[in-house]
Amino acid sequence: MTTRTLLTCGIVAAPLWAAGSLAQAATREGYSLLREPLSMLATGPLGWIQIVNFIVSGVLSILGAIGLRRVLGASWAPRLVLINGAGMIAAGIFTMDSQPYAHMAAGTITFGCLVAACYLLGKRFGWRSLAAGSALLVGDLWAMSGAPAGSLTLAVGAIAAMMWISVVSSRYRQDLSVVA
């Protein structure tokens, strides 16, 4: 695959996951984002939709990370984005109802790598990258504390950080267009 194609995968990963997750959250009977994390959408008869969403978005994130590796070289940010993608795949395989501890471990690794990647990209992109990573860090800590609307704050933080990685991929893809 070309670097341009790989970066396109990275651009698509977050919006696809966010749109798929939020559409299900809005339409799933009995589901409330105020009470339950988006991962709970992978349970029940329609859970397969969120499982596929996790796995496809994870694969796209891994491919995007390979594209970032090509433009950034052997730095930590692409590695962390790749681990984030692998964690998303694991979160899809190990659902909260069948393997809750494996799912939580996958989420912890995924979110930690995503926060770290955003902070590392802050060297190149400044405050926006730091804000995206901090949104996820605060959202995750808020949710883990059992605070009100923790699932909502976690979703907002996760989507913000994931979307930032898509923006970064888009910026580097545009730079390839200028060079080519």
mmCIF file of C-alpha atoms in Angstrom:
data_model
loop_
_atom_site.group_PDB
_atom_site.id
_atom_site.type_symbol
_atom_site.label_atom_id
_atom_site.label_comp_id
_atom_site.label_asym_id
_atom_site.label_seq_id
_atom_site.Cartn_x
_atom_site.Cartn_y
_atom_site.Cartn_z
ATOM 1 C CA MET A 1 0.000 0.000 0.000
ATOM 2 C CA THR A 2 1.140 3.526 -0.647
ATOM 3 C CA THR A 3 1.813 5.910 2.212
ATOM 4 C CA ARG A 4 -1.087 8.027 0.987
ATOM 5 C CA THR A 5 -3.471 5.040 1.180
ATOM 6 C CA LEU A 6 -2.206 4.069 4.634
ATOM 7 C CA LEU A 7 -2.717 7.605 5.930
ATOM 8 C CA THR A 8 -6.218 7.585 4.427
ATOM 9 C CA CYS A 9 -6.947 4.517 6.557
ATOM 10 C CA GLY A 10 -5.798 6.511 9.582
ATOM 11 C CA ILE A 11 -8.044 9.405 8.586
ATOM 12 C CA VAL A 12 -11.121 7.172 8.297
ATOM 13 C CA ALA A 13 -10.631 5.075 11.462
ATOM 14 C CA ALA A 14 -11.876 7.562 14.076
ATOM 15 C CA PRO A 15 -14.871 9.031 12.225
ATOM 16 C CA LEU A 16 -16.025 5.521 11.324
ATOM 17 C CA TRP A 17 -15.787 4.324 14.934
ATOM 18 C CA ALA A 18 -17.399 7.470 16.325
ATOM 19 C CA ALA A 19 -20.269 7.490 13.816
ATOM 20 C CA GLY A 20 -20.920 3.779 14.259
ATOM 21 C CA SER A 21 -20.818 3.990 18.046
ATOM 22 C CA LEU A 22 -22.911 7.146 18.383
ATOM 23 C CA ALA A 23 -25.517 5.940 15.870
ATOM 24 C CA GLN A 24 -25.948 2.762 17.887
ATOM 25 C CA ALA A 25 -26.041 4.695 21.164
ATOM 26 C CA ALA A 26 -28.832 6.874 19.795
ATOM 27 C CA THR A 27 -30.908 3.991 18.459
ATOM 28 C CA ARG A 28 -30.274 1.060 20.822
ATOM 29 C CA GLU A 29 -33.328 0.499 22.986
ATOM 30 C CA GLY A 30 -32.555 0.796 26.695
ATOM 31 C CA TYR A 31 -29.015 2.094 26.183
ATOM 32 C CA SER A 32 -27.892 5.342 27.845
ATOM 33 C CA LEU A 33 -24.462 6.870 27.326
ATOM 34 C CA LEU A 34 -24.889 8.542 30.699
ATOM 35 C CA ARG A 35 -24.885 5.128 32.396
ATOM 36 C CA GLU A 36 -23.008 2.741 30.104
ATOM 37 C CA PRO A 37 -19.768 2.972 28.119
ATOM 38 C CA LEU A 38 -19.837 2.612 24.351
ATOM 39 C CA SER A 39 -18.213 -0.802 24.818
ATOM 40 C CA MET A 40 -21.510 -2.099 26.216
ATOM 41 C CA LEU A 41 -22.909 -1.792 22.690
ATOM 42 C CA ALA A 42 -20.882 -4.941 21.874
ATOM 43 C CA THR A 43 -23.229 -7.004 24.060
ATOM 44 C CA GLY A 44 -26.622 -8.494 23.299
ATOM 45 C CA PRO A 45 -28.206 -9.537 20.006
ATOM 46 C CA LEU A 46 -26.970 -6.456 18.112
ATOM 47 C CA GLY A 47 -23.555 -6.523 19.756
ATOM 48 C CA TRP A 48 -21.951 -7.859 16.605
ATOM 49 C CA ILE A 49 -22.289 -4.383 15.055
ATOM 50 C CA GLN A 50 -20.048 -2.778 17.686
ATOM 51 C CA ILE A 51 -17.682 -5.752 17.608
ATOM 52 C CA VAL A 52 -17.208 -5.245 13.859
ATOM 53 C CA ASN A 53 -16.886 -1.494 14.471
ATOM 54 C CA PHE A 54 -14.050 -2.084 16.959
ATOM 55 C CA ILE A 55 -12.235 -4.565 14.725
ATOM 56 C CA VAL A 56 -12.520 -2.622 11.454
ATOM 57 C CA SER A 57 -11.532 0.647 13.131
ATOM 58 C CA GLY A 58 -8.637 -1.131 14.835
ATOM 59 C CA VAL A 59 -7.349 -2.502 11.533
ATOM 60 C CA LEU A 60 -7.678 0.954 9.941
ATOM 61 C CA SER A 61 -5.787 2.475 12.892
ATOM 62 C CA ILE A 62 -2.961 -0.036 12.486
ATOM 63 C CA LEU A 63 -2.708 0.730 8.771
ATOM 64 C CA GLY A 64 -2.760 4.455 9.567
ATOM 65 C CA ALA A 65 0.036 3.914 12.098
ATOM 66 C CA ILE A 66 2.141 2.292 9.381
ATOM 67 C CA GLY A 67 1.548 5.395 7.251
ATOM 68 C CA LEU A 68 2.546 7.647 10.158
ATOM 69 C CA ARG A 69 5.681 5.541 10.636
ATOM 70 C CA ARG A 70 6.629 6.169 7.025
ATOM 71 C CA VAL A 71 6.349 9.950 7.395
ATOM 72 C CA LEU A 72 7.592 10.329 10.983
ATOM 73 C CA GLY A 73 10.276 7.671 10.956
ATOM 74 C CA ALA A 74 11.059 5.441 13.904
ATOM 75 C CA SER A 75 9.441 7.609 16.567
ATOM 76 C CA TRP A 76 7.169 6.525 19.392
ATOM 77 C CA ALA A 77 3.933 8.148 18.205
ATOM 78 C CA PRO A 78 3.322 5.709 15.302
ATOM 79 C CA ARG A 79 4.130 2.747 17.551
ATOM 80 C CA LEU A 80 1.624 3.938 20.136
ATOM 81 C CA VAL A 81 -1.045 4.474 17.469
ATOM 82 C CA LEU A 82 -0.381 0.922 16.242
ATOM 83 C CA ILE A 83 -0.799 -0.486 19.762
ATOM 84 C CA ASN A 84 -3.987 1.576 20.064
ATOM 85 C CA GLY A 85 -5.312 -0.146 16.929
ATOM 86 C CA ALA A 86 -4.391 -3.574 18.265
ATOM 87 C CA GLY A 87 -6.158 -2.680 21.508
ATOM 88 C CA MET A 88 -9.301 -1.767 19.602
ATOM 89 C CA ILE A 89 -9.250 -5.154 17.901
ATOM 90 C CA ALA A 90 -8.790 -6.824 21.294
ATOM 91 C CA ALA A 91 -11.684 -4.772 22.713
ATOM 92 C CA GLY A 92 -13.856 -6.122 19.909
ATOM 93 C CA ILE A 93 -12.791 -9.712 20.472
ATOM 94 C CA PHE A 94 -13.036 -9.603 24.271
ATOM 95 C CA THR A 95 -16.431 -8.050 24.949
ATOM 96 C CA MET A 96 -17.536 -6.728 28.329
ATOM 97 C CA ASP A 97 -20.046 -9.523 28.833
ATOM 98 C CA SER A 98 -17.846 -12.499 27.898
ATOM 99 C CA GLN A 99 -14.332 -11.386 28.897
ATOM 100 C CA PRO A 100 -14.676 -8.233 31.042
ATOM 101 C CA TYR A 101 -11.117 -8.285 32.444
ATOM 102 C CA ALA A 102 -9.534 -8.776 29.027
ATOM 103 C CA HIS A 103 -11.737 -6.001 27.639
ATOM 104 C CA MET A 104 -10.761 -3.633 30.457
ATOM 105 C CA ALA A 105 -7.066 -4.465 29.963
ATOM 106 C CA ALA A 106 -7.407 -3.767 26.233
ATOM 107 C CA GLY A 107 -9.122 -0.466 27.000
ATOM 108 C CA THR A 108 -6.467 0.562 29.505
ATOM 109 C CA ILE A 109 -3.674 -0.144 27.025
ATOM 110 C CA THR A 110 -5.574 1.502 24.175
ATOM 111 C CA PHE A 111 -6.371 4.685 26.075
ATOM 112 C CA GLY A 112 -2.895 4.918 27.597
ATOM 113 C CA CYS A 113 -1.229 4.615 24.201
ATOM 114 C CA LEU A 114 -3.614 7.107 22.646
ATOM 115 C CA VAL A 115 -2.976 9.688 25.383
ATOM 116 C CA ALA A 116 0.788 9.198 25.066
ATOM 117 C CA ALA A 117 0.656 9.456 21.252
ATOM 118 C CA CYS A 118 -1.261 12.733 21.478
ATOM 119 C CA TYR A 119 1.263 14.121 23.975
ATOM 120 C CA LEU A 120 4.210 13.073 21.808
ATOM 121 C CA LEU A 121 2.587 14.627 18.737
ATOM 122 C CA GLY A 122 2.281 17.810 20.798
ATOM 123 C CA LYS A 123 5.947 18.485 19.978
ATOM 124 C CA ARG A 124 4.930 18.972 16.351
ATOM 125 C CA PHE A 125 1.336 20.168 16.667
ATOM 126 C CA GLY A 126 1.243 22.077 19.952
ATOM 127 C CA TRP A 127 -1.682 22.691 22.246
ATOM 128 C CA ARG A 128 -4.356 20.970 20.126
ATOM 129 C CA SER A 129 -2.570 17.660 20.426
ATOM 130 C CA LEU A 130 -2.071 18.143 24.159
ATOM 131 C CA ALA A 131 -5.741 19.105 24.557
ATOM 132 C CA ALA A 132 -6.903 15.953 22.744
ATOM 133 C CA GLY A 133 -4.722 13.721 24.901
ATOM 134 C CA SER A 134 -5.807 15.535 28.055
ATOM 135 C CA ALA A 135 -9.484 15.200 27.110
ATOM 136 C CA LEU A 136 -9.078 11.429 26.998
ATOM 137 C CA LEU A 137 -6.999 11.308 30.166
ATOM 138 C CA VAL A 138 -9.513 13.399 32.135
ATOM 139 C CA GLY A 139 -12.486 11.537 30.637
ATOM 140 C CA ASP A 140 -10.977 8.170 31.516
ATOM 141 C CA LEU A 141 -10.068 9.208 35.060
ATOM 142 C CA TRP A 142 -13.528 10.726 35.555
ATOM 143 C CA ALA A 143 -15.202 7.529 34.352
ATOM 144 C CA MET A 144 -12.953 5.265 36.442
ATOM 145 C CA SER A 145 -13.746 7.312 39.555
ATOM 146 C CA GLY A 146 -17.427 6.417 39.215
ATOM 147 C CA ALA A 147 -18.374 10.075 38.837
ATOM 148 C CA PRO A 148 -21.706 11.096 37.272
ATOM 149 C CA ALA A 149 -21.846 10.824 33.473
ATOM 150 C CA GLY A 150 -18.462 9.082 33.481
ATOM 151 C CA SER A 151 -19.319 7.074 30.381
ATOM 152 C CA LEU A 152 -20.191 10.263 28.527
ATOM 153 C CA THR A 153 -16.952 12.012 29.529
ATOM 154 C CA LEU A 154 -14.964 8.942 28.517
ATOM 155 C CA ALA A 155 -16.707 8.847 25.125
ATOM 156 C CA VAL A 156 -16.049 12.556 24.525
ATOM 157 C CA GLY A 157 -12.386 12.170 25.472
ATOM 158 C CA ALA A 158 -11.853 9.013 23.428
ATOM 159 C CA ILE A 159 -13.504 10.482 20.349
ATOM 160 C CA ALA A 160 -11.520 13.734 20.695
ATOM 161 C CA ALA A 161 -8.192 11.899 20.901
ATOM 162 C CA MET A 162 -9.057 9.490 18.089
ATOM 163 C CA MET A 163 -10.225 12.338 15.862
ATOM 164 C CA TRP A 164 -6.990 14.198 16.551
ATOM 165 C CA ILE A 165 -5.002 11.223 15.222
ATOM 166 C CA SER A 166 -7.208 11.396 12.110
ATOM 167 C CA VAL A 167 -6.422 15.111 11.762
ATOM 168 C CA VAL A 168 -2.692 14.426 12.098
ATOM 169 C CA SER A 169 -2.938 11.697 9.447
ATOM 170 C CA SER A 170 -4.790 14.126 7.197
ATOM 171 C CA ARG A 171 -2.133 16.805 7.633
ATOM 172 C CA TYR A 172 0.632 14.407 6.666
ATOM 173 C CA ARG A 173 -1.407 13.120 3.737
ATOM 174 C CA GLN A 174 -1.790 16.712 2.501
ATOM 175 C CA ASP A 175 1.963 17.216 2.841
ATOM 176 C CA LEU A 176 2.477 14.207 0.549
ATOM 177 C CA SER A 177 0.263 15.894 -2.050
ATOM 178 C CA VAL A 178 2.432 19.015 -1.960
ATOM 179 C CA VAL A 179 5.617 16.981 -2.372
ATOM 180 C CA ALA A 180 4.227 14.798 -5.169
#
